[in-house]
Amino acid sequence: MSEHDDELVEGPGEEFTEGEPAPSADAGRRTSVVAIVGRPNVGKSTLFNRLVGARRAIVEDRPGVTRDRLYGVVNHDGKSYVIVDTGGLDFEDESLGGQIRVQAEIAIEESDLILFVVDAMDGIVADDREIADILRRSGRPVLVVVNKCDNPTLEIAAQGAHELGFPILAVSAAHGRNAVELHDTVLSQVQQPALEGAIASTLVGTRVAFMGRPNAGKSSLINALLREPRVIVNAEAGTTRDPIDLPFEFNKQPIVLIDTAGLRRRKQIERAMEKLAAIKAIRTMERTQVVALIVDASVGVTDQDQRLARMAHERGKGVVVCLNKWDLVARDKKAAHAVQVQAEEELQFLERPYIIKTSITGAGRDAGQGHARGLGELMEACLLTARALGKHISTADLNAELAAAVAEHSPPMFGPKPVKLLFATQAESDPPLIVISANHGRCLPASYERYLLRRFRTRWNLRGIPVRLVVRARGRTNSERGRGANKTAE
């Protein structure tokens, strides 16, 4: 993590019509889907992590940690299936809990098998019986997973779960007890044959991470793009916790949208769960190509937004700036202009990133049903930025631009010696690295390097991405090396 990471541990425009939401799980599905459900704090996320073999879901010893549907891929014994983690079904919480129940119900509807997790240490409680009634009405096959059976005594006590009327299996997700048996049982009960051979655990497409401070509107934008309430939106800060990867198609181009936790300054984060959510969001940068920095237009670019943008830039990621909630400032032209200018000034180190204004208004705006503006422009900017990040410039074109730059403004002297820039080539992409061969190594002042970079950025539209420039001395020929060796011998 960079020096900036320790600060974290977390109107106008066209109407959006171009994007197409990802198909449902049932549409053209090639493998089986297994949903994990149960009341809060019975170990669903621990079980999810155990099955996928990675710490994908945040786990903490308190209810309500998982909220959105989190998908993973289980590969076992040459076969695969998709696993879905859901939030705990809490029948007393009617606000956020109601939205969590909706997400769990969607997972139940699209599943081939349901893993109903109960707590061996608590025994069967009233909420478990109510959930069992819901699952019976769903018509889906159900396997009761009695979790936290850490010893044979608890395994015997787990037999009491037969009262729910479903087959049971006693496991300990935390310690891996009976994990192989669970894999085998799942594969034997899925409605469709599992796909032979492992399936990919990552989605294909340009990866765009929506990042920003809490309540900037990241989840609302993603729901509007997908046109469904795929991720939970709530006025409570920190609603999103686990990074959620969502397949999407824009103008027939595959994209993976990644919703992340809102990031606050470290001193504002109190719970370990929030710190872990923020760390996961930061790590999401490492596996993405473009960061869509979501800024609340009514607040403007803050120090925290700058830190996030700088972190992404230093990691070699493209950045697109999204001034969200633009409808709150659009009517006051003077204020709107001030917000635009402030964003350009505070984020100028990103080198002219695309700055897109978005808004979602009307009924159902948090559920993907509102009137959205600017989202098509936002997606187009993300794709342009991703293309710039991976662009490869031919040596001939690069040298033609270098010659034009030198002809217009020659490089300054290197001490008493003149500087000659001989040729340039692109050595790497993602992000681009341009190497210039000169008669002296490191002979250009920072101001002239910036001049060359501006030329290259403008010529090839390299906006919002880091472009690296290295100037090195021309290598000596064999005859020159031989003369140097003879002088040393003398």
JSON list of C-alpha atoms in Angstrom, two decimals, residues 53-260:
[
{"chain": "A", "resi": 53, "resn": "GLY", "atom": "CA", "xyz": [-11.47, -21.06, -1.21]},
{"chain": "A", "resi": 54, "resn": "ALA", "atom": "CA", "xyz": [-10.81, -17.33, -0.68]},
{"chain": "A", "resi": 55, "resn": "ARG", "atom": "CA", "xyz": [-11.74, -14.55, 1.73]},
{"chain": "A", "resi": 56, "resn": "ARG", "atom": "CA", "xyz": [-14.18, -12.91, -0.66]},
{"chain": "A", "resi": 57, "resn": "ALA", "atom": "CA", "xyz": [-16.88, -11.97, 1.85]},
{"chain": "A", "resi": 58, "resn": "ILE", "atom": "CA", "xyz": [-16.33, -9.81, 4.92]},
{"chain": "A", "resi": 59, "resn": "VAL", "atom": "CA", "xyz": [-16.81, -11.75, 8.16]},
{"chain": "A", "resi": 60, "resn": "GLU", "atom": "CA", "xyz": [-17.40, -10.22, 11.59]},
{"chain": "A", "resi": 61, "resn": "ASP", "atom": "CA", "xyz": [-19.03, -11.55, 14.73]},
{"chain": "A", "resi": 62, "resn": "ARG", "atom": "CA", "xyz": [-22.09, -9.33, 14.46]},
{"chain": "A", "resi": 63, "resn": "PRO", "atom": "CA", "xyz": [-25.29, -9.47, 12.42]},
{"chain": "A", "resi": 64, "resn": "GLY", "atom": "CA", "xyz": [-25.93, -7.55, 9.20]},
{"chain": "A", "resi": 65, "resn": "VAL", "atom": "CA", "xyz": [-22.41, -7.55, 7.76]},
{"chain": "A", "resi": 66, "resn": "THR", "atom": "CA", "xyz": [-23.38, -9.00, 4.37]},
{"chain": "A", "resi": 67, "resn": "ARG", "atom": "CA", "xyz": [-26.06, -7.01, 2.54]},
{"chain": "A", "resi": 68, "resn": "ASP", "atom": "CA", "xyz": [-25.88, -7.37, -1.23]},
{"chain": "A", "resi": 69, "resn": "ARG", "atom": "CA", "xyz": [-25.77, -10.63, -3.17]},
{"chain": "A", "resi": 70, "resn": "LEU", "atom": "CA", "xyz": [-22.16, -11.76, -3.55]},
{"chain": "A", "resi": 71, "resn": "TYR", "atom": "CA", "xyz": [-21.34, -14.33, -6.25]},
{"chain": "A", "resi": 72, "resn": "GLY", "atom": "CA", "xyz": [-18.41, -16.71, -6.37]},
{"chain": "A", "resi": 73, "resn": "VAL", "atom": "CA", "xyz": [-17.37, -19.86, -8.25]},
{"chain": "A", "resi": 74, "resn": "VAL", "atom": "CA", "xyz": [-16.72, -23.18, -6.54]},
{"chain": "A", "resi": 75, "resn": "ASN", "atom": "CA", "xyz": [-14.44, -25.64, -8.36]},
{"chain": "A", "resi": 76, "resn": "HIS", "atom": "CA", "xyz": [-14.38, -29.10, -6.80]},
{"chain": "A", "resi": 77, "resn": "ASP", "atom": "CA", "xyz": [-13.38, -32.51, -8.10]},
{"chain": "A", "resi": 78, "resn": "GLY", "atom": "CA", "xyz": [-13.35, -31.32, -11.72]},
{"chain": "A", "resi": 79, "resn": "LYS", "atom": "CA", "xyz": [-16.82, -29.81, -11.47]},
{"chain": "A", "resi": 80, "resn": "SER", "atom": "CA", "xyz": [-18.07, -26.30, -10.84]},
{"chain": "A", "resi": 81, "resn": "TYR", "atom": "CA", "xyz": [-21.03, -24.35, -9.59]},
{"chain": "A", "resi": 82, "resn": "VAL", "atom": "CA", "xyz": [-21.86, -20.76, -8.75]},
{"chain": "A", "resi": 83, "resn": "ILE", "atom": "CA", "xyz": [-22.39, -19.89, -5.09]},
{"chain": "A", "resi": 84, "resn": "VAL", "atom": "CA", "xyz": [-24.34, -16.84, -3.89]},
{"chain": "A", "resi": 85, "resn": "ASP", "atom": "CA", "xyz": [-23.91, -15.29, -0.43]},
{"chain": "A", "resi": 86, "resn": "THR", "atom": "CA", "xyz": [-26.88, -13.30, 0.88]},
{"chain": "A", "resi": 87, "resn": "GLY", "atom": "CA", "xyz": [-27.59, -11.06, 3.84]},
{"chain": "A", "resi": 88, "resn": "GLY", "atom": "CA", "xyz": [-29.21, -12.41, 6.97]},
{"chain": "A", "resi": 89, "resn": "LEU", "atom": "CA", "xyz": [-33.02, -12.58, 6.93]},
{"chain": "A", "resi": 90, "resn": "ASP", "atom": "CA", "xyz": [-34.02, -10.32, 9.82]},
{"chain": "A", "resi": 91, "resn": "PHE", "atom": "CA", "xyz": [-37.80, -10.12, 10.26]},
{"chain": "A", "resi": 92, "resn": "GLU", "atom": "CA", "xyz": [-37.67, -7.29, 12.80]},
{"chain": "A", "resi": 93, "resn": "ASP", "atom": "CA", "xyz": [-35.67, -4.74, 10.75]},
{"chain": "A", "resi": 94, "resn": "GLU", "atom": "CA", "xyz": [-38.13, -3.20, 8.28]},
{"chain": "A", "resi": 95, "resn": "SER", "atom": "CA", "xyz": [-35.79, -0.59, 6.73]},
{"chain": "A", "resi": 96, "resn": "LEU", "atom": "CA", "xyz": [-32.43, -1.90, 5.57]},
{"chain": "A", "resi": 97, "resn": "GLY", "atom": "CA", "xyz": [-33.47, -5.42, 6.53]},
{"chain": "A", "resi": 98, "resn": "GLY", "atom": "CA", "xyz": [-36.31, -5.25, 4.04]},
{"chain": "A", "resi": 99, "resn": "GLN", "atom": "CA", "xyz": [-33.89, -4.48, 1.20]},
{"chain": "A", "resi": 100, "resn": "ILE", "atom": "CA", "xyz": [-31.61, -7.32, 2.32]},
{"chain": "A", "resi": 101, "resn": "ARG", "atom": "CA", "xyz": [-34.59, -9.70, 2.22]},
{"chain": "A", "resi": 102, "resn": "VAL", "atom": "CA", "xyz": [-35.35, -8.63, -1.36]},
{"chain": "A", "resi": 103, "resn": "GLN", "atom": "CA", "xyz": [-31.76, -9.47, -2.38]},
{"chain": "A", "resi": 104, "resn": "ALA", "atom": "CA", "xyz": [-32.04, -12.87, -0.65]},
{"chain": "A", "resi": 105, "resn": "GLU", "atom": "CA", "xyz": [-35.39, -13.57, -2.35]},
{"chain": "A", "resi": 106, "resn": "ILE", "atom": "CA", "xyz": [-33.85, -12.87, -5.76]},
{"chain": "A", "resi": 107, "resn": "ALA", "atom": "CA", "xyz": [-31.02, -15.30, -4.97]},
{"chain": "A", "resi": 108, "resn": "ILE", "atom": "CA", "xyz": [-33.58, -17.94, -3.92]},
{"chain": "A", "resi": 109, "resn": "GLU", "atom": "CA", "xyz": [-35.57, -17.45, -7.12]},
{"chain": "A", "resi": 110, "resn": "GLU", "atom": "CA", "xyz": [-32.54, -17.93, -9.41]},
{"chain": "A", "resi": 111, "resn": "SER", "atom": "CA", "xyz": [-31.03, -20.87, -7.51]},
{"chain": "A", "resi": 112, "resn": "ASP", "atom": "CA", "xyz": [-31.03, -24.61, -8.23]},
{"chain": "A", "resi": 113, "resn": "LEU", "atom": "CA", "xyz": [-30.28, -25.49, -4.62]},
{"chain": "A", "resi": 114, "resn": "ILE", "atom": "CA", "xyz": [-30.54, -23.58, -1.35]},
{"chain": "A", "resi": 115, "resn": "LEU", "atom": "CA", "xyz": [-28.11, -24.02, 1.53]},
{"chain": "A", "resi": 116, "resn": "PHE", "atom": "CA", "xyz": [-30.14, -23.04, 4.58]},
{"chain": "A", "resi": 117, "resn": "VAL", "atom": "CA", "xyz": [-27.59, -22.27, 7.30]},
{"chain": "A", "resi": 118, "resn": "VAL", "atom": "CA", "xyz": [-28.53, -22.59, 11.00]},
{"chain": "A", "resi": 119, "resn": "ASP", "atom": "CA", "xyz": [-26.41, -22.26, 14.15]},
{"chain": "A", "resi": 120, "resn": "ALA", "atom": "CA", "xyz": [-25.73, -25.50, 16.06]},
{"chain": "A", "resi": 121, "resn": "MET", "atom": "CA", "xyz": [-24.95, -23.56, 19.23]},
{"chain": "A", "resi": 122, "resn": "ASP", "atom": "CA", "xyz": [-28.28, -21.68, 19.21]},
{"chain": "A", "resi": 123, "resn": "GLY", "atom": "CA", "xyz": [-30.41, -24.60, 18.14]},
{"chain": "A", "resi": 124, "resn": "ILE", "atom": "CA", "xyz": [-33.51, -24.07, 16.00]},
{"chain": "A", "resi": 125, "resn": "VAL", "atom": "CA", "xyz": [-35.20, -20.75, 16.80]},
{"chain": "A", "resi": 126, "resn": "ALA", "atom": "CA", "xyz": [-38.43, -19.11, 15.64]},
{"chain": "A", "resi": 127, "resn": "ASP", "atom": "CA", "xyz": [-36.76, -17.20, 12.78]},
{"chain": "A", "resi": 128, "resn": "ASP", "atom": "CA", "xyz": [-35.31, -20.47, 11.45]},
{"chain": "A", "resi": 129, "resn": "ARG", "atom": "CA", "xyz": [-38.80, -21.97, 11.32]},
{"chain": "A", "resi": 130, "resn": "GLU", "atom": "CA", "xyz": [-40.15, -18.89, 9.52]},
{"chain": "A", "resi": 131, "resn": "ILE", "atom": "CA", "xyz": [-37.34, -19.06, 6.96]},
{"chain": "A", "resi": 132, "resn": "ALA", "atom": "CA", "xyz": [-38.04, -22.77, 6.48]},
{"chain": "A", "resi": 133, "resn": "ASP", "atom": "CA", "xyz": [-41.67, -21.93, 5.62]},
{"chain": "A", "resi": 134, "resn": "ILE", "atom": "CA", "xyz": [-40.49, -19.39, 3.02]},
{"chain": "A", "resi": 135, "resn": "LEU", "atom": "CA", "xyz": [-38.12, -21.92, 1.48]},
{"chain": "A", "resi": 136, "resn": "ARG", "atom": "CA", "xyz": [-40.82, -24.59, 1.29]},
{"chain": "A", "resi": 137, "resn": "ARG", "atom": "CA", "xyz": [-43.04, -22.18, -0.64]},
{"chain": "A", "resi": 138, "resn": "SER", "atom": "CA", "xyz": [-40.18, -21.43, -3.07]},
{"chain": "A", "resi": 139, "resn": "GLY", "atom": "CA", "xyz": [-40.28, -24.99, -4.41]},
{"chain": "A", "resi": 140, "resn": "ARG", "atom": "CA", "xyz": [-36.48, -25.14, -4.56]},
{"chain": "A", "resi": 141, "resn": "PRO", "atom": "CA", "xyz": [-34.45, -28.09, -3.18]},
{"chain": "A", "resi": 142, "resn": "VAL", "atom": "CA", "xyz": [-33.10, -27.23, 0.27]},
{"chain": "A", "resi": 143, "resn": "LEU", "atom": "CA", "xyz": [-30.18, -28.58, 2.28]},
{"chain": "A", "resi": 144, "resn": "VAL", "atom": "CA", "xyz": [-29.98, -27.48, 5.92]},
{"chain": "A", "resi": 145, "resn": "VAL", "atom": "CA", "xyz": [-26.35, -26.78, 6.81]},
{"chain": "A", "resi": 146, "resn": "VAL", "atom": "CA", "xyz": [-25.95, -26.88, 10.58]},
{"chain": "A", "resi": 147, "resn": "ASN", "atom": "CA", "xyz": [-22.90, -24.68, 11.10]},
{"chain": "A", "resi": 148, "resn": "LYS", "atom": "CA", "xyz": [-20.47, -24.29, 14.01]},
{"chain": "A", "resi": 149, "resn": "CYS", "atom": "CA", "xyz": [-20.40, -28.05, 14.71]},
{"chain": "A", "resi": 150, "resn": "ASP", "atom": "CA", "xyz": [-16.83, -27.91, 15.97]},
{"chain": "A", "resi": 151, "resn": "ASN", "atom": "CA", "xyz": [-16.91, -31.26, 17.79]},
{"chain": "A", "resi": 152, "resn": "PRO", "atom": "CA", "xyz": [-18.79, -34.61, 17.78]},
{"chain": "A", "resi": 153, "resn": "THR", "atom": "CA", "xyz": [-21.08, -33.51, 20.61]},
{"chain": "A", "resi": 154, "resn": "LEU", "atom": "CA", "xyz": [-22.40, -30.59, 18.58]},
{"chain": "A", "resi": 155, "resn": "GLU", "atom": "CA", "xyz": [-22.74, -32.88, 15.54]},
{"chain": "A", "resi": 156, "resn": "ILE", "atom": "CA", "xyz": [-25.07, -35.09, 17.55]},
{"chain": "A", "resi": 157, "resn": "ALA", "atom": "CA", "xyz": [-27.04, -32.06, 18.78]},
{"chain": "A", "resi": 158, "resn": "ALA", "atom": "CA", "xyz": [-27.35, -30.89, 15.15]},
{"chain": "A", "resi": 159, "resn": "GLN", "atom": "CA", "xyz": [-29.75, -33.77, 14.44]},
{"chain": "A", "resi": 160, "resn": "GLY", "atom": "CA", "xyz": [-32.46, -31.66, 16.04]},
{"chain": "A", "resi": 161, "resn": "ALA", "atom": "CA", "xyz": [-32.53, -29.61, 12.82]},
{"chain": "A", "resi": 162, "resn": "HIS", "atom": "CA", "xyz": [-34.51, -32.46, 11.20]},
{"chain": "A", "resi": 163, "resn": "GLU", "atom": "CA", "xyz": [-37.61, -30.76, 12.60]},
{"chain": "A", "resi": 164, "resn": "LEU", "atom": "CA", "xyz": [-37.32, -28.23, 9.73]},
{"chain": "A", "resi": 165, "resn": "GLY", "atom": "CA", "xyz": [-38.26, -30.99, 7.29]},
{"chain": "A", "resi": 166, "resn": "PHE", "atom": "CA", "xyz": [-35.19, -30.87, 5.03]},
{"chain": "A", "resi": 167, "resn": "PRO", "atom": "CA", "xyz": [-32.04, -33.03, 4.69]},
{"chain": "A", "resi": 168, "resn": "ILE", "atom": "CA", "xyz": [-29.28, -31.81, 7.01]},
{"chain": "A", "resi": 169, "resn": "LEU", "atom": "CA", "xyz": [-25.49, -31.81, 7.09]},
{"chain": "A", "resi": 170, "resn": "ALA", "atom": "CA", "xyz": [-23.40, -30.77, 10.10]},
{"chain": "A", "resi": 171, "resn": "VAL", "atom": "CA", "xyz": [-20.32, -28.69, 9.30]},
{"chain": "A", "resi": 172, "resn": "SER", "atom": "CA", "xyz": [-17.88, -26.20, 10.75]},
{"chain": "A", "resi": 173, "resn": "ALA", "atom": "CA", "xyz": [-17.24, -23.54, 8.12]},
{"chain": "A", "resi": 174, "resn": "ALA", "atom": "CA", "xyz": [-14.56, -21.86, 10.22]},
{"chain": "A", "resi": 175, "resn": "HIS", "atom": "CA", "xyz": [-12.51, -25.06, 10.62]},
{"chain": "A", "resi": 176, "resn": "GLY", "atom": "CA", "xyz": [-13.41, -26.89, 7.41]},
{"chain": "A", "resi": 177, "resn": "ARG", "atom": "CA", "xyz": [-15.11, -29.80, 9.19]},
{"chain": "A", "resi": 178, "resn": "ASN", "atom": "CA", "xyz": [-17.11, -31.87, 6.65]},
{"chain": "A", "resi": 179, "resn": "ALA", "atom": "CA", "xyz": [-16.36, -29.37, 3.87]},
{"chain": "A", "resi": 180, "resn": "VAL", "atom": "CA", "xyz": [-15.63, -32.13, 1.34]},
{"chain": "A", "resi": 181, "resn": "GLU", "atom": "CA", "xyz": [-18.88, -33.88, 2.26]},
{"chain": "A", "resi": 182, "resn": "LEU", "atom": "CA", "xyz": [-20.73, -30.60, 1.66]},
{"chain": "A", "resi": 183, "resn": "HIS", "atom": "CA", "xyz": [-19.15, -30.20, -1.80]},
{"chain": "A", "resi": 184, "resn": "ASP", "atom": "CA", "xyz": [-20.12, -33.76, -2.73]},
{"chain": "A", "resi": 185, "resn": "THR", "atom": "CA", "xyz": [-23.67, -33.35, -1.41]},
{"chain": "A", "resi": 186, "resn": "VAL", "atom": "CA", "xyz": [-24.19, -30.12, -3.34]},
{"chain": "A", "resi": 187, "resn": "LEU", "atom": "CA", "xyz": [-22.93, -31.66, -6.59]},
{"chain": "A", "resi": 188, "resn": "SER", "atom": "CA", "xyz": [-25.22, -34.64, -6.10]},
{"chain": "A", "resi": 189, "resn": "GLN", "atom": "CA", "xyz": [-28.34, -32.49, -5.56]},
{"chain": "A", "resi": 190, "resn": "VAL", "atom": "CA", "xyz": [-28.15, -29.72, -8.16]},
{"chain": "A", "resi": 191, "resn": "GLN", "atom": "CA", "xyz": [-30.96, -29.80, -10.70]},
{"chain": "A", "resi": 192, "resn": "GLN", "atom": "CA", "xyz": [-28.63, -29.41, -13.71]},
{"chain": "A", "resi": 193, "resn": "PRO", "atom": "CA", "xyz": [-25.44, -31.42, -14.25]},
{"chain": "A", "resi": 194, "resn": "ALA", "atom": "CA", "xyz": [-22.42, -29.44, -13.13]},
{"chain": "A", "resi": 195, "resn": "LEU", "atom": "CA", "xyz": [-20.13, -28.27, -15.91]},
{"chain": "A", "resi": 196, "resn": "GLU", "atom": "CA", "xyz": [-17.22, -30.63, -16.43]},
{"chain": "A", "resi": 197, "resn": "GLY", "atom": "CA", "xyz": [-13.94, -28.84, -15.82]},
{"chain": "A", "resi": 198, "resn": "ALA", "atom": "CA", "xyz": [-13.41, -25.67, -13.82]},
{"chain": "A", "resi": 199, "resn": "ILE", "atom": "CA", "xyz": [-15.21, -22.53, -14.94]},
{"chain": "A", "resi": 200, "resn": "ALA", "atom": "CA", "xyz": [-13.62, -19.11, -14.76]},
{"chain": "A", "resi": 201, "resn": "SER", "atom": "CA", "xyz": [-14.01, -17.34, -11.43]},
{"chain": "A", "resi": 202, "resn": "THR", "atom": "CA", "xyz": [-13.59, -13.89, -13.01]},
{"chain": "A", "resi": 203, "resn": "LEU", "atom": "CA", "xyz": [-15.86, -12.07, -15.41]},
{"chain": "A", "resi": 204, "resn": "VAL", "atom": "CA", "xyz": [-14.67, -10.94, -18.83]},
{"chain": "A", "resi": 205, "resn": "GLY", "atom": "CA", "xyz": [-14.73, -7.31, -19.94]},
{"chain": "A", "resi": 206, "resn": "THR", "atom": "CA", "xyz": [-13.34, -3.85, -19.20]},
{"chain": "A", "resi": 207, "resn": "ARG", "atom": "CA", "xyz": [-13.26, -3.60, -15.42]},
{"chain": "A", "resi": 208, "resn": "VAL", "atom": "CA", "xyz": [-14.63, -0.33, -14.05]},
{"chain": "A", "resi": 209, "resn": "ALA", "atom": "CA", "xyz": [-14.60, 0.24, -10.27]},
{"chain": "A", "resi": 210, "resn": "PHE", "atom": "CA", "xyz": [-17.02, 2.82, -8.88]},
{"chain": "A", "resi": 211, "resn": "MET", "atom": "CA", "xyz": [-15.19, 4.44, -5.98]},
{"chain": "A", "resi": 212, "resn": "GLY", "atom": "CA", "xyz": [-15.73, 7.48, -3.81]},
{"chain": "A", "resi": 213, "resn": "ARG", "atom": "CA", "xyz": [-16.83, 8.72, -0.43]},
{"chain": "A", "resi": 214, "resn": "PRO", "atom": "CA", "xyz": [-19.91, 7.28, 1.33]},
{"chain": "A", "resi": 215, "resn": "ASN", "atom": "CA", "xyz": [-23.29, 8.41, -0.04]},
{"chain": "A", "resi": 216, "resn": "ALA", "atom": "CA", "xyz": [-21.83, 9.83, -3.25]},
{"chain": "A", "resi": 217, "resn": "GLY", "atom": "CA", "xyz": [-24.29, 7.67, -5.21]},
{"chain": "A", "resi": 218, "resn": "LYS", "atom": "CA", "xyz": [-22.13, 4.77, -6.43]},
{"chain": "A", "resi": 219, "resn": "SER", "atom": "CA", "xyz": [-24.74, 2.07, -5.86]},
{"chain": "A", "resi": 220, "resn": "SER", "atom": "CA", "xyz": [-27.56, 4.18, -7.29]},
{"chain": "A", "resi": 221, "resn": "LEU", "atom": "CA", "xyz": [-25.57, 4.69, -10.50]},
{"chain": "A", "resi": 222, "resn": "ILE", "atom": "CA", "xyz": [-24.91, 0.96, -10.83]},
{"chain": "A", "resi": 223, "resn": "ASN", "atom": "CA", "xyz": [-28.59, 0.14, -10.28]},
{"chain": "A", "resi": 224, "resn": "ALA", "atom": "CA", "xyz": [-29.49, 2.71, -12.94]},
{"chain": "A", "resi": 225, "resn": "LEU", "atom": "CA", "xyz": [-27.04, 1.12, -15.40]},
{"chain": "A", "resi": 226, "resn": "LEU", "atom": "CA", "xyz": [-28.40, -2.36, -14.72]},
{"chain": "A", "resi": 227, "resn": "ARG", "atom": "CA", "xyz": [-31.99, -1.08, -14.49]},
{"chain": "A", "resi": 228, "resn": "GLU", "atom": "CA", "xyz": [-32.69, -3.18, -11.44]},
{"chain": "A", "resi": 229, "resn": "PRO", "atom": "CA", "xyz": [-32.11, -2.91, -7.65]},
{"chain": "A", "resi": 230, "resn": "ARG", "atom": "CA", "xyz": [-29.01, -5.08, -7.86]},
{"chain": "A", "resi": 231, "resn": "VAL", "atom": "CA", "xyz": [-27.19, -3.44, -4.95]},
{"chain": "A", "resi": 232, "resn": "ILE", "atom": "CA", "xyz": [-28.72, -1.99, -1.83]},
{"chain": "A", "resi": 233, "resn": "VAL", "atom": "CA", "xyz": [-29.07, 1.80, -1.57]},
{"chain": "A", "resi": 234, "resn": "ASN", "atom": "CA", "xyz": [-29.72, 3.38, 1.81]},
{"chain": "A", "resi": 235, "resn": "ALA", "atom": "CA", "xyz": [-29.20, 6.77, 3.43]},
{"chain": "A", "resi": 236, "resn": "GLU", "atom": "CA", "xyz": [-27.02, 5.05, 6.03]},
{"chain": "A", "resi": 237, "resn": "ALA", "atom": "CA", "xyz": [-23.35, 5.60, 5.19]},
{"chain": "A", "resi": 238, "resn": "GLY", "atom": "CA", "xyz": [-21.40, 2.44, 4.48]},
{"chain": "A", "resi": 239, "resn": "THR", "atom": "CA", "xyz": [-24.28, 0.35, 3.12]},
{"chain": "A", "resi": 240, "resn": "THR", "atom": "CA", "xyz": [-22.01, -1.38, 0.57]},
{"chain": "A", "resi": 241, "resn": "ARG", "atom": "CA", "xyz": [-19.27, -3.50, 2.15]},
{"chain": "A", "resi": 242, "resn": "ASP", "atom": "CA", "xyz": [-18.10, -6.33, -0.09]},
{"chain": "A", "resi": 243, "resn": "PRO", "atom": "CA", "xyz": [-16.92, -5.31, -3.58]},
{"chain": "A", "resi": 244, "resn": "ILE", "atom": "CA", "xyz": [-19.57, -6.59, -6.01]},
{"chain": "A", "resi": 245, "resn": "ASP", "atom": "CA", "xyz": [-18.58, -7.58, -9.58]},
{"chain": "A", "resi": 246, "resn": "LEU", "atom": "CA", "xyz": [-21.46, -7.14, -12.03]},
{"chain": "A", "resi": 247, "resn": "PRO", "atom": "CA", "xyz": [-21.42, -8.11, -15.75]},
{"chain": "A", "resi": 248, "resn": "PHE", "atom": "CA", "xyz": [-22.80, -5.44, -18.07]},
{"chain": "A", "resi": 249, "resn": "GLU", "atom": "CA", "xyz": [-22.86, -4.72, -21.79]},
{"chain": "A", "resi": 250, "resn": "PHE", "atom": "CA", "xyz": [-22.61, -1.24, -23.32]},
{"chain": "A", "resi": 251, "resn": "ASN", "atom": "CA", "xyz": [-22.83, -0.83, -27.09]},
{"chain": "A", "resi": 252, "resn": "LYS", "atom": "CA", "xyz": [-22.08, -4.56, -27.45]},
{"chain": "A", "resi": 253, "resn": "GLN", "atom": "CA", "xyz": [-18.89, -4.22, -25.40]},
{"chain": "A", "resi": 254, "resn": "PRO", "atom": "CA", "xyz": [-18.56, -6.30, -22.21]},
{"chain": "A", "resi": 255, "resn": "ILE", "atom": "CA", "xyz": [-17.90, -4.37, -19.02]},
{"chain": "A", "resi": 256, "resn": "VAL", "atom": "CA", "xyz": [-17.57, -5.51, -15.41]},
{"chain": "A", "resi": 257, "resn": "LEU", "atom": "CA", "xyz": [-18.99, -2.91, -13.03]},
{"chain": "A", "resi": 258, "resn": "ILE", "atom": "CA", "xyz": [-17.54, -3.09, -9.52]},
{"chain": "A", "resi": 259, "resn": "ASP", "atom": "CA", "xyz": [-19.42, -1.49, -6.64]},
{"chain": "A", "resi": 260, "resn": "THR", "atom": "CA", "xyz": [-17.17, -0.74, -3.66]}
]
